[in-house]
Coordinates of C-alpha atoms in Angstrom, one line a residue:
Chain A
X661 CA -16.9 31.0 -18.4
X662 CA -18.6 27.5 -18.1
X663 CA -18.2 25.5 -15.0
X664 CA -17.7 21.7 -14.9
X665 CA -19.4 20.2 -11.8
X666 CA -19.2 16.7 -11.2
X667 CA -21.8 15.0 -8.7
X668 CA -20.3 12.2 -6.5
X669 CA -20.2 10.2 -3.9
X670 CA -18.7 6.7 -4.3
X671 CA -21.8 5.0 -2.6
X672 CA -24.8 4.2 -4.6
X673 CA -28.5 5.4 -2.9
X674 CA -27.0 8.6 -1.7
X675 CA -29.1 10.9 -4.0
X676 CA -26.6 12.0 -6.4
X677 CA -29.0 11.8 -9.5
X678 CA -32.0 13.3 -7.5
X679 CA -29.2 16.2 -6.4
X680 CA -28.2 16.7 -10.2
X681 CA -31.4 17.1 -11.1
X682 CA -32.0 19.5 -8.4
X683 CA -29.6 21.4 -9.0
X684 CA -29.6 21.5 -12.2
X685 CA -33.2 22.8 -13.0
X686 CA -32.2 25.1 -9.6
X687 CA -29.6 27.0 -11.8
X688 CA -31.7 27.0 -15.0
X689 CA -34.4 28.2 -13.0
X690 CA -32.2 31.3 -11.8
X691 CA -31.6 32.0 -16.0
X692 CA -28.5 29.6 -16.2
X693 CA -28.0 27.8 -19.8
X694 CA -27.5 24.2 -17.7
X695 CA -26.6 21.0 -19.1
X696 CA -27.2 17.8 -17.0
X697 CA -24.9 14.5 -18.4
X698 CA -25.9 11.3 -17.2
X699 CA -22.1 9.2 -16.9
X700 CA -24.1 6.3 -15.6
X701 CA -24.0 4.4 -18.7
X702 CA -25.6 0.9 -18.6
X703 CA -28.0 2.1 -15.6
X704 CA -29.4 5.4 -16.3
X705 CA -31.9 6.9 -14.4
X706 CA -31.4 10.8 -14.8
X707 CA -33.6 10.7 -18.0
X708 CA -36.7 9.6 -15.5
X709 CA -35.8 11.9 -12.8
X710 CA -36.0 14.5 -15.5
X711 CA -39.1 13.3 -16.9
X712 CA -37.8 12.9 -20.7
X713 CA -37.2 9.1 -21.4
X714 CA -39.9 9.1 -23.8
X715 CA -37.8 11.1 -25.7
X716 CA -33.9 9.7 -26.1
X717 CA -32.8 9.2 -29.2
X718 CA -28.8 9.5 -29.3
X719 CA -27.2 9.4 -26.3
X720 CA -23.4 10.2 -24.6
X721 CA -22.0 7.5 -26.3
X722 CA -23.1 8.2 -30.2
X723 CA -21.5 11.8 -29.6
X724 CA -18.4 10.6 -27.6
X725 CA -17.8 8.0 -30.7
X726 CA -19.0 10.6 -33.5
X727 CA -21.9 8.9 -34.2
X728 CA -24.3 11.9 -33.6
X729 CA -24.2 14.9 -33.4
X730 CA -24.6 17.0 -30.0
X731 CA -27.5 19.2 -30.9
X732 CA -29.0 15.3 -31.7
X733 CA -28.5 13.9 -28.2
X734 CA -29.7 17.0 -26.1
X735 CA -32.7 17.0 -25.3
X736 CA -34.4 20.4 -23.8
X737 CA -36.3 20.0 -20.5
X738 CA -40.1 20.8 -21.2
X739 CA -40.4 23.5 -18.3
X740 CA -38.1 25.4 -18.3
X741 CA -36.0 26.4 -21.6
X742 CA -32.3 26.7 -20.7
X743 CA -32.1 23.2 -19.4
X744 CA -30.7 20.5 -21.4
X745 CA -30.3 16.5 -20.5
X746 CA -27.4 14.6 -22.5
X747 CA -28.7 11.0 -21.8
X748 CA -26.3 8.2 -21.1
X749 CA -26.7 4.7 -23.0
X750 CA -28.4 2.1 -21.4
X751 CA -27.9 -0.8 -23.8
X752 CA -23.9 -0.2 -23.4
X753 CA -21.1 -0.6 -20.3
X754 CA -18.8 1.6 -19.1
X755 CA -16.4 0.9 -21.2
X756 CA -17.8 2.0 -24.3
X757 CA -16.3 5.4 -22.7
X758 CA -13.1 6.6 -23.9
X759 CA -11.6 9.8 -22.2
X760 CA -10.6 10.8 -25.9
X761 CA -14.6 10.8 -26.5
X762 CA -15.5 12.4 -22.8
X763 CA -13.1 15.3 -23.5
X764 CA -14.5 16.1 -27.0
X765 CA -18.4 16.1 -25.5
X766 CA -17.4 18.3 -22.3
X767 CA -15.1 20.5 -25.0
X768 CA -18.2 21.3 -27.3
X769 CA -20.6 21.5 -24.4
X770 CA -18.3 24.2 -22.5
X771 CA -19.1 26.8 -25.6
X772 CA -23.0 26.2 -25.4
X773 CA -23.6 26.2 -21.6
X774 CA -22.5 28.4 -18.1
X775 CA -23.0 25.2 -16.5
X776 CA -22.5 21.4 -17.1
X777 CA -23.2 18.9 -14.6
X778 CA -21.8 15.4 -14.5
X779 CA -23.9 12.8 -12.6
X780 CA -21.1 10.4 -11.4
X781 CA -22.0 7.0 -11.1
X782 CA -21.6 4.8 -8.3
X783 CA -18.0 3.4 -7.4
X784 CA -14.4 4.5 -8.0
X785 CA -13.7 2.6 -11.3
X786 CA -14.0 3.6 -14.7
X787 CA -17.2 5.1 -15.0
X788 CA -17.0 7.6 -12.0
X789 CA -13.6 8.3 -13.0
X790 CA -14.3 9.7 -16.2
X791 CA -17.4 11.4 -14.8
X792 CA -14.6 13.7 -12.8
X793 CA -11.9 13.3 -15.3
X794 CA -12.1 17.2 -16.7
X795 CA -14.7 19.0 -13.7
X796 CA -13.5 22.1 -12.2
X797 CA -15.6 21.3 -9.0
X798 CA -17.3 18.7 -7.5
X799 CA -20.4 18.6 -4.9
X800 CA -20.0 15.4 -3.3
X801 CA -23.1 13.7 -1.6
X802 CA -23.2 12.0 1.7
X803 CA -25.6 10.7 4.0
X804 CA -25.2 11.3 7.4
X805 CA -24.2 7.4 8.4
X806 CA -20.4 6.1 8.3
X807 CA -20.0 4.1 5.7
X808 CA -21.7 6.7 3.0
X809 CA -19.0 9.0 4.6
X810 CA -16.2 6.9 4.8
X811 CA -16.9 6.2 0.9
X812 CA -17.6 10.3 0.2
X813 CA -14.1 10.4 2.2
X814 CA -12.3 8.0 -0.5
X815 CA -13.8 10.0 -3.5
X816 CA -12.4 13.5 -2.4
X817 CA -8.7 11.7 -2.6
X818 CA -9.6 10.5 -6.0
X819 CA -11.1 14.0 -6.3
X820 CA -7.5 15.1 -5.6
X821 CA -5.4 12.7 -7.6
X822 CA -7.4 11.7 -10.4
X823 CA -8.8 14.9 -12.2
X824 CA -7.3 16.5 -14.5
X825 CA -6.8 20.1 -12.5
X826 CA -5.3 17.8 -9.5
X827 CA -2.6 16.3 -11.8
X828 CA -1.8 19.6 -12.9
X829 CA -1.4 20.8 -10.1
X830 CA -4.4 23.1 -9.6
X831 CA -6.4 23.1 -6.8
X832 CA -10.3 21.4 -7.1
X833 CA -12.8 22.5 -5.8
X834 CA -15.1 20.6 -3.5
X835 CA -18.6 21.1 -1.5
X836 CA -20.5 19.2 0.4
X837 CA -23.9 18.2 -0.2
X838 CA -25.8 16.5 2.9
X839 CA -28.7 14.9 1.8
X840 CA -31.5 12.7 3.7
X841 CA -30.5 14.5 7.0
X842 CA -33.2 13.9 9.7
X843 CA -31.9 17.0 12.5
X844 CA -34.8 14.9 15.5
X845 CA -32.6 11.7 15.0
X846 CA -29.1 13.4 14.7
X847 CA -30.5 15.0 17.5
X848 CA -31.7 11.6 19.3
X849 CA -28.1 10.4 18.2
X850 CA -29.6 7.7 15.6
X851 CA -27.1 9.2 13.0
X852 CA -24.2 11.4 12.1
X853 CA -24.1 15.3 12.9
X854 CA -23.4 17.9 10.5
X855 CA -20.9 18.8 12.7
X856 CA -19.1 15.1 12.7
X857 CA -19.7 14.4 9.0
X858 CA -17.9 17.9 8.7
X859 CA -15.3 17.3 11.1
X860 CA -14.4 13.8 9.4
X861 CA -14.8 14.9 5.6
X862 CA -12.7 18.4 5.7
X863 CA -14.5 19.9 3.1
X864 CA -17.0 23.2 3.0
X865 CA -20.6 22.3 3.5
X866 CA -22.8 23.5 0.2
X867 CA -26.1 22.7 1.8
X868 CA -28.3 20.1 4.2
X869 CA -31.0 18.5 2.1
X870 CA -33.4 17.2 4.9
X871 CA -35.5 14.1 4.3
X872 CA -38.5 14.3 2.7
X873 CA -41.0 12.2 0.9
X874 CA -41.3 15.0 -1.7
X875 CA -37.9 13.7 -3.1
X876 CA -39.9 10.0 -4.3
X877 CA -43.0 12.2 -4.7
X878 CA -41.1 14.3 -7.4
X879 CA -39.0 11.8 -8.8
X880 CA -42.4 9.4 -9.5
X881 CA -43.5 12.1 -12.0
X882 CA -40.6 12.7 -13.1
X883 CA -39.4 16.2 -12.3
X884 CA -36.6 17.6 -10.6
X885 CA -37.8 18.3 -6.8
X886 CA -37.0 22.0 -7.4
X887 CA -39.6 22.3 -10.1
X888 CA -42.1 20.1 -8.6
X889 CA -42.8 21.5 -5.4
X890 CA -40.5 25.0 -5.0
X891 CA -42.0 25.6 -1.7
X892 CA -41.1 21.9 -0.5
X893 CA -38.2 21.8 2.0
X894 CA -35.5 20.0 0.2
X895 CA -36.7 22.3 -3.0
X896 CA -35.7 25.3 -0.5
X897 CA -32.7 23.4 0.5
X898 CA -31.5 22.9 -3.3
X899 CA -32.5 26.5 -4.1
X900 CA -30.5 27.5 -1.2
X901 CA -27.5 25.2 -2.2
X902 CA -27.5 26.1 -5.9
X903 CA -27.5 30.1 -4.9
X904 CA -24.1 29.4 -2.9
X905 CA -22.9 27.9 -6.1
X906 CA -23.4 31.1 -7.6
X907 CA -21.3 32.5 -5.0
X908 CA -24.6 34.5 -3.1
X909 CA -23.9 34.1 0.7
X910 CA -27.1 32.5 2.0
X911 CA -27.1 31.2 5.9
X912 CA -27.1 27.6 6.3
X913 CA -30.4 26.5 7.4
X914 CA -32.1 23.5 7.6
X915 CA -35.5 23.7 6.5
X916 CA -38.0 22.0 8.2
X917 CA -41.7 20.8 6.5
X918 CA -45.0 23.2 7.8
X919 CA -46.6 21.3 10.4
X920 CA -50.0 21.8 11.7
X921 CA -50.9 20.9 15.3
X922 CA -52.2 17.5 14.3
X923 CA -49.6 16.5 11.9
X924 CA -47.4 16.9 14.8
X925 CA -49.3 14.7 17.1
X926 CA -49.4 12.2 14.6
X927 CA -45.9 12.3 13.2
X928 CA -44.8 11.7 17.4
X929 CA -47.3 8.7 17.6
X930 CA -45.4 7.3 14.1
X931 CA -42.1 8.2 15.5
Chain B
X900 CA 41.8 -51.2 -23.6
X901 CA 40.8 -48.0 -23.6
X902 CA 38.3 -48.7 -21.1
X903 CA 41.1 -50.3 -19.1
X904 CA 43.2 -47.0 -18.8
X905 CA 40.0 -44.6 -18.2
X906 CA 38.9 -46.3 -15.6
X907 CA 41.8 -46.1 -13.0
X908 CA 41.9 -42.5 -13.7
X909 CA 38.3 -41.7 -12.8
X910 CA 39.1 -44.4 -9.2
X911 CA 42.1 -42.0 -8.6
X912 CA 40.0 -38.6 -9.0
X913 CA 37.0 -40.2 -6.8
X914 CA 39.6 -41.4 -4.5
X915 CA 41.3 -38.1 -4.1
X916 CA 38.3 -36.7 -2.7
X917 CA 37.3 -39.0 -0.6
X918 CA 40.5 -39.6 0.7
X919 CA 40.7 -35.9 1.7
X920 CA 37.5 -36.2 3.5
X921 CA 38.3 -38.9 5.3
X922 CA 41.7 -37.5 6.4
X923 CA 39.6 -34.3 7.6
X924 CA 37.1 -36.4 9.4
X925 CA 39.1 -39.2 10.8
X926 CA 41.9 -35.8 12.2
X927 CA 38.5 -34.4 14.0
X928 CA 37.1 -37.4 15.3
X929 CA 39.8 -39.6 16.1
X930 CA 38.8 -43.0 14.6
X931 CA 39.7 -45.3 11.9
X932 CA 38.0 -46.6 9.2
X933 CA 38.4 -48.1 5.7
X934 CA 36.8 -46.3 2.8
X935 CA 35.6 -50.2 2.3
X936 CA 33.7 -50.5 5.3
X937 CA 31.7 -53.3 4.8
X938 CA 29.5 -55.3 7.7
X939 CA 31.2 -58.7 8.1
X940 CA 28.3 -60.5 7.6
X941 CA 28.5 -59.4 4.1
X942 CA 31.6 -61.2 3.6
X943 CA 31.3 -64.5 1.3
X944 CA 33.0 -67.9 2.8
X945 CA 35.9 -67.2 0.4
X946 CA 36.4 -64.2 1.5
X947 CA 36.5 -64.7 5.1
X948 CA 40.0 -65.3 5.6
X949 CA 41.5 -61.9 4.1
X950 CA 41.7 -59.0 6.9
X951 CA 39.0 -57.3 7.4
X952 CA 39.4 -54.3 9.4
X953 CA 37.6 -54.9 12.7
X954 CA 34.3 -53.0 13.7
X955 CA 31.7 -53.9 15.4
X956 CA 28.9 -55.1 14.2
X957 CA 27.0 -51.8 14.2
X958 CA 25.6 -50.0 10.8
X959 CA 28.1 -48.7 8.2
X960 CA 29.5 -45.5 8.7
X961 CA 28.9 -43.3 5.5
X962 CA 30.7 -41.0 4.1
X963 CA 30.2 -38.5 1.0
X964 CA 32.4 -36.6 -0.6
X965 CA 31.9 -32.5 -0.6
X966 CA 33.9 -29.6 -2.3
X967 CA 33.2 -26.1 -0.7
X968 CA 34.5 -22.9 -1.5
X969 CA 37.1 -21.1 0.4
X970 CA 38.8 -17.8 0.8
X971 CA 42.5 -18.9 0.1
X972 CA 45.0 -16.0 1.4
X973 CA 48.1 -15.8 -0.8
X974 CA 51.1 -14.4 2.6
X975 CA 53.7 -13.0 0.6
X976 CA 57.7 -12.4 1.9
X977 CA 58.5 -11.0 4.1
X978 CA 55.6 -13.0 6.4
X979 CA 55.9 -10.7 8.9
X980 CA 55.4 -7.3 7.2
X981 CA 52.6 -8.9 5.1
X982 CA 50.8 -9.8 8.6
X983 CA 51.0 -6.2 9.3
X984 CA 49.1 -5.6 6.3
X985 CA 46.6 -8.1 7.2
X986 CA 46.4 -6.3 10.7
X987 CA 45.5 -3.2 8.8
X988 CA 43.2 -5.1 6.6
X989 CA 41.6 -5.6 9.8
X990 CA 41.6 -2.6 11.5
X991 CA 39.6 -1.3 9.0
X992 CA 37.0 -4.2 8.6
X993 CA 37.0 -6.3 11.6
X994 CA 34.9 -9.0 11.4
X995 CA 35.8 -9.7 7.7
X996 CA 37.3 -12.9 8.1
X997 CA 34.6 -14.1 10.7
X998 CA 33.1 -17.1 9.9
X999 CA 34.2 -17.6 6.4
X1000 CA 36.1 -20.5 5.5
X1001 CA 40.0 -19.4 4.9
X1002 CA 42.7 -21.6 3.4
X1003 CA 46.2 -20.7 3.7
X1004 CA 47.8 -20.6 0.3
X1005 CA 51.6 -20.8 0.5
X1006 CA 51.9 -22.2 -3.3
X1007 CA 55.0 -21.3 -4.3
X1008 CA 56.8 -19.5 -1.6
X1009 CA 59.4 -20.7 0.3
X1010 CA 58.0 -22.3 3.5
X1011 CA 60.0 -24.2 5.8
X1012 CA 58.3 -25.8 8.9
X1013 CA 59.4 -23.2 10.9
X1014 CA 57.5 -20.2 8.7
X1015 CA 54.6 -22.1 8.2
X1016 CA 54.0 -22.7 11.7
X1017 CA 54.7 -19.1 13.2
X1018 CA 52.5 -18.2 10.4
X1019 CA 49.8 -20.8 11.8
X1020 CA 49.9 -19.2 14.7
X1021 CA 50.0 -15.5 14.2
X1022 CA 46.2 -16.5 12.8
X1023 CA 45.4 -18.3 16.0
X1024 CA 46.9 -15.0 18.0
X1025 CA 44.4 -13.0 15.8
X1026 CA 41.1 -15.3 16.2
X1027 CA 41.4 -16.1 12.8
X1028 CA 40.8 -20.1 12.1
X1029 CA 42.6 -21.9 9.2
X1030 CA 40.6 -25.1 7.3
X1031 CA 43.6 -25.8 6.0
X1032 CA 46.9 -25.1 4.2
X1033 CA 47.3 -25.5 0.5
X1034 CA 50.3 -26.2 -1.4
X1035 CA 52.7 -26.8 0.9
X1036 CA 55.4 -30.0 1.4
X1037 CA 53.5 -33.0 2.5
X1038 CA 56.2 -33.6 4.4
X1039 CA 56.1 -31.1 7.0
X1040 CA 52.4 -31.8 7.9
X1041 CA 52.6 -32.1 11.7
X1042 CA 49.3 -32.4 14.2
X1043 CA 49.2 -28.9 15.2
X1044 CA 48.7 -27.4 11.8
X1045 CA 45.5 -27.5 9.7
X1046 CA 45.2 -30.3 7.3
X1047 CA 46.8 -29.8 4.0
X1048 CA 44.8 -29.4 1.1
X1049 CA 45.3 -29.8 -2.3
X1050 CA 43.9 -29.9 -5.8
X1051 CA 42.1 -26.4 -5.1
X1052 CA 40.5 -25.0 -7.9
X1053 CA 39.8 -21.1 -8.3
X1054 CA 36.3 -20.4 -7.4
X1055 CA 34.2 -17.2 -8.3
X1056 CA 35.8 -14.1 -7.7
X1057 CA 35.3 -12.8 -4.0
X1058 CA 35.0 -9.2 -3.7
X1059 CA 37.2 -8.5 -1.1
X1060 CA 36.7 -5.0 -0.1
X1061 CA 36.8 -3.6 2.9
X1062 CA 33.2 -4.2 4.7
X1063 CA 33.3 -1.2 6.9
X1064 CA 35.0 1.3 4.1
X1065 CA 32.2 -0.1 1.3
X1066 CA 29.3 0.5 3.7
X1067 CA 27.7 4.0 2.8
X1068 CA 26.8 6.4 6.4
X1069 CA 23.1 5.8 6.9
X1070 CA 21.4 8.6 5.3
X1071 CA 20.1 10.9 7.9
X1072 CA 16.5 10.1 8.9
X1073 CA 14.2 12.6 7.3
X1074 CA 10.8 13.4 8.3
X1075 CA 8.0 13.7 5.8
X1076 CA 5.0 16.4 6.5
X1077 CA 2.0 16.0 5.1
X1078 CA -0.4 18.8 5.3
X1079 CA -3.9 17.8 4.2
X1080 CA -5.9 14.8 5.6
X1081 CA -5.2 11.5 4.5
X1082 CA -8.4 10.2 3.0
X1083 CA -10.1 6.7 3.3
X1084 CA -8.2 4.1 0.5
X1085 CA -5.2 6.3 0.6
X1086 CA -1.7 4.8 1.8
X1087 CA 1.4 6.9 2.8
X1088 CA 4.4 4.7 2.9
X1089 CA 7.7 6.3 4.6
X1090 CA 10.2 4.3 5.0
X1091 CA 12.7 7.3 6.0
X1092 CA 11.9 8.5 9.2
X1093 CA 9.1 10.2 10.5
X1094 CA 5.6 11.3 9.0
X1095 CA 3.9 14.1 10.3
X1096 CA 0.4 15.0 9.7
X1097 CA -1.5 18.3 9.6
X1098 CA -5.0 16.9 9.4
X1099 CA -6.5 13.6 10.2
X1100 CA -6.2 10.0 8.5
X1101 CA -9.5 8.6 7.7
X1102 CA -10.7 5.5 8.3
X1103 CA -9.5 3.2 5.5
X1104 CA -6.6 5.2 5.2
X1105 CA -2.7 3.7 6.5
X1106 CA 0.4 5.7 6.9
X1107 CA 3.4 3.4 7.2
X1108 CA 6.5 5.2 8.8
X1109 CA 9.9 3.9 9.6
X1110 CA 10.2 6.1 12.4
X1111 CA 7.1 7.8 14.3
X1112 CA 3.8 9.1 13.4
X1113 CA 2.6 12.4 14.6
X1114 CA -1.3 13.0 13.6
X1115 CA -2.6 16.7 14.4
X1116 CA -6.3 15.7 14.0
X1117 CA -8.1 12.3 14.7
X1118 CA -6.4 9.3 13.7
X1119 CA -9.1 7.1 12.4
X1120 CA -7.2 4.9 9.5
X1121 CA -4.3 2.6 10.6
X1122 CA -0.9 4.0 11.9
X1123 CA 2.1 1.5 11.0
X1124 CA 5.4 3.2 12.5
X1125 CA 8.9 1.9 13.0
X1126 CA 7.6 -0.3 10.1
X1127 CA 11.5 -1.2 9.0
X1128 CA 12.6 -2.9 12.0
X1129 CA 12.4 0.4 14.8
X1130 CA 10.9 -0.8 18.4
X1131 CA 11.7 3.0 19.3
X1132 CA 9.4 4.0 17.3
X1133 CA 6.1 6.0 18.6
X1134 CA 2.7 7.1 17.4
X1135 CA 1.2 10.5 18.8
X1136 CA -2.3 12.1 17.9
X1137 CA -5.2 14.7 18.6
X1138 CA -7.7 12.1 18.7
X1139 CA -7.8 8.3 19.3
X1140 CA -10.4 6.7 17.0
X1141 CA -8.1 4.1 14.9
X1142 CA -8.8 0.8 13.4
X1143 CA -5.0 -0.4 14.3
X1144 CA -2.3 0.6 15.7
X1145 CA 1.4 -1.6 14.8
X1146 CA 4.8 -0.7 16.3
X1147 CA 7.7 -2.6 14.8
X1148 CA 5.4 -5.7 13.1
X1149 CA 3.6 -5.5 17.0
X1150 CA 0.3 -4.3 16.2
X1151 CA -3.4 -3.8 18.2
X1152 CA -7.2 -3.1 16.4
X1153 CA -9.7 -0.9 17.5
X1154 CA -11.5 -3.8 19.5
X1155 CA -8.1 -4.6 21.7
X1156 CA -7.8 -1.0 22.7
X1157 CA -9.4 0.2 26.2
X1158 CA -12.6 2.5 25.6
X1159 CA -11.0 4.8 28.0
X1160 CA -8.3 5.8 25.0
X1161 CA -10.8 6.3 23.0
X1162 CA -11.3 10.0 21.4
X1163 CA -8.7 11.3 23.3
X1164 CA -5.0 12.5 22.8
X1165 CA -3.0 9.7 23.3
X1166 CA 0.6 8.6 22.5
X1167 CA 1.3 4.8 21.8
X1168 CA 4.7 2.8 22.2
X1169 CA 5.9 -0.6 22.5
X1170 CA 7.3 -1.8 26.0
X1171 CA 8.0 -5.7 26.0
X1172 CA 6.8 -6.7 22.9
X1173 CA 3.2 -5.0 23.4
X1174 CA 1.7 -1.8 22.4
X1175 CA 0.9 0.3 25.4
X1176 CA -1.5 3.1 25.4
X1177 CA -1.8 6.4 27.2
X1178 CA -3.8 9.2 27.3
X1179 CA -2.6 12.9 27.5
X1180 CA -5.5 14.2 29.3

């Protein structure tokens, strides 16, 4: 039974193409057949984060409109076999998307893969719309500051209203995915808590992806921060995150880097 | 000669109604004037010597003519069982005849001075003022009684039922419950009553009641209630983070409201036009 997951968050910066990624090559990696769909059509970036823009040739758009076929536009990631990309177009705008064409792509892809992952673009308009149109669940990605929240906030009532379960009047799924949390200056009180960005968003909490430079390290080379570094601590927070999508129980941690004695010393003198 | 015998008959019309006005006018304010009024100086050499009426040299007094539209009531015989039925009339809609303009229409009937006058009065006894009377003899136009009218035309129909009969019972206020949180960009409009909320409204998030607004988690949106006209009104919640508060069009944003309110459980009203605060801790 395939799974439609749509990646959100309203706000642009959040991480929601870094967290597809993640994700995505964290469910392959676990023997999934996963398909990552880039819905950010004009602005694309998934293809670099995967490392495979050297190798688009049809793209979302050319199968939404008939143009190519799907086993043309899906490309397989080099590392790890059951991962596919389905690249958006970059030369076109959102509304070269027709739900018509969305429905037919996510149809087809449902009998090839267990899971396919949208990666929403920014916004609430067309674009992002679509991107949840026909998901059975969503992961929505905040950072801990208010106006990613109050934005994460908006897209769970589109989340409820605009889908195509919620106007049928089944319920949708929706987890949280914290990302760029820094627990020393939650701690200081320089942003959000878990607990308040819980308390304010109503929603079960799928994982806390700490902040780390291995998330621009990875994406630089073009590979999902899973893959590029497993024993990194957001890799262990996605791996964590992505086992709880699989419905495994796995106590909510926040990883934290290794630090020798003298990284510590220096990271309080940077601090 | 055709243009000889139209124009007398367009004078008369004019005439007519200015006459009228006049009559009205000159009845309430007690002075007399020609509908020629003219400012003596006006007056050529030649003409000097005709009677002008005397005014003093002020300005001109103007008048215009006007037609309005009036209820005209058609009293059938017997008067006095047909005032009975107005009585009824008004037992069931009092206030019907307040304010509008009535004519008493006696076209036709047999109305000697005698009837129209106790007539006359059994409106006066009933607080009901006349603007005039229509068809009636000139001749027995006296002081006390309206001015007579005539030349009335019939005007658009006026629905004449009863105002308090027509009036459907208010429905019953109802109270809407809403059990999920109300999330940032989403608006709940009520107009019926009450909204209740199991959860919290985000910020960005209104819900506009016509009665209260009960929030069982943190009220961080706006909270509009009494929003229809209802100073009674109230807002109650878990937690007191809002960006505005407005009772009855009477509103105050997060910057106008005391820190000491502030994340607390707290119940707002209006007393003399201002939104007060309290806490329930």
């Amino acid at each position: 039974m395939a799974e439609v997951m749509v990646v959100t968050s309203g706000k642009g910066g959040v991480g929601k193409t870094t967290s597809t990624a993640a994700l995505g090559a964290a469910l392959a990696q676990a023997g999934q057949n996963v398909a990552v769909v880039d819905f950010d059509v004009g602005l694309r970036n998934l293809d670099l984060i995967m490392g495979a823009e050297r190798r688009v040739v049809y793209d979302l758009i050319n199968v939404a409109n008939g143009e190519a076929r799907l086993n043309q536009a899906l490309i397989r990631d080099k590392r790890i076999d059951t991962l596919y990309l389905l690249p958006a177009s970059q030369t076109r705008d959102k509304d070269a998307l027709t739900e018509e064409g969305v429905k037919r792509v996510i149809d087809e892809l449902r009998g090839r893969f267990d899971w396919i992952i949208c990666d929403s673009p920014a916004g609430i308009e067309r674009g992002a719309q679509l991107a949840m149109r026909f998901a059975d669940l969503a992961v929505v990605i905040a950072n801990p500051e208010v106006s990613s929240v109050r934005d994460s906030d908006r897209i769970i009532g589109l989340l409820d209203a605009k889908t195509l379960r919620a106007e049928n009047g089944e319920t949708m799924e929706k987890h949280l995915l914290l990302t760029r949390y820094d627990a020393q200056r939650a701690g200081r009180g320089e942003m959000l808590s878990v607990e308040d960005v819980l308390e304010i968003l109503s929603i079960p909490l799928l994982g806390i992806i700490p902040e780390s430079d291995e998330v621009l390290r990875a994406s630089n080379v073009g590979s999902p921060v899973t893959l590029n570094n497993a024993q990194s601590a957001p890799a262990r927070a996605y791996l964590d995150a992505a086992k709880r999508l699989r419905g495994e129980d796995v106590p909510m941690i926040i990883p934290s880097q290794k630090k020798g004695l003298l990284d510590r010393l220096f990271a309080r003198r940077a601090a | 000669m055709k243009q000889a015998s139209a124009r007398p008959r367009l004078c008369g019309k004019l005439n007519g109604k200015l006459l009228k006005t006049y009559r009205i006018l000159s009845k309430i304010f007690g002075f007399k004037a020609s509908l020629t009024t003219r400012r003596p100086d006006w007056d050529t050499p030649s003409k000097a010597s005709q009677p002008v009426i005397q005014t003093p040299p002020t300005r001109a007094i103007r008048f215009r003519g006007r037609s309005f539209q009036a209820l005209a009531l058609c009293p059938e015989a017997p008067f006095d069982d047909w005032l009975k039925d107005v009585d009824a009339w008004l037992e069931r809609s009092p206030g019907f005849f307040g304010g509008k303009p009535l004519v008493l229409d006696v076209t036709g009937r047999e109305c000697n001075a005698e009837a129209l006058s106790h007539l006359v009065k059994a409106f006066a006894a009933r607080d009901i003022r006349l603007l005039g009377v229509e068809g009636a003899d000139a001749a027995l136009a006296r002081a006390e009684l309206p001015p007579f009218l005539s030349a009335g035309k019939a005007a658009n129909f006026i629905d004449m039922a009863p105002v308090v009969a027509a009036a459907p019972e208010p429905p019953a206020p109802q109270g809407l419950i809403i059990e999920a949180p109300v999330r940032s960009g989403q608006s709940i409009v009520h107009p019926e009553g009450d909204v209740t909320i199991i959860g919290s409204i985000g910020s960005g998030a209104e819900v506009i009641a016509g009665g209260s607004i009960h929030v069982y988690g943190a009220l961080r949106g706006r909270a509009l209630a009494g929003a229809y006209g209802n100073p009674r009104a109230r807002i109650f919640c878990r937690k007191l983070e809002c960006e505005l508060l407005a009772i009855d069009g009477l509103y105050k944003v997060a910057d106008e409201i005391d820190a000491e309110w502030r994340k607390k459980p707290a119940m707002a009203w209006l007393e003399n036009d201002s939104v007060k605060i309290k806490s329930f801790d």
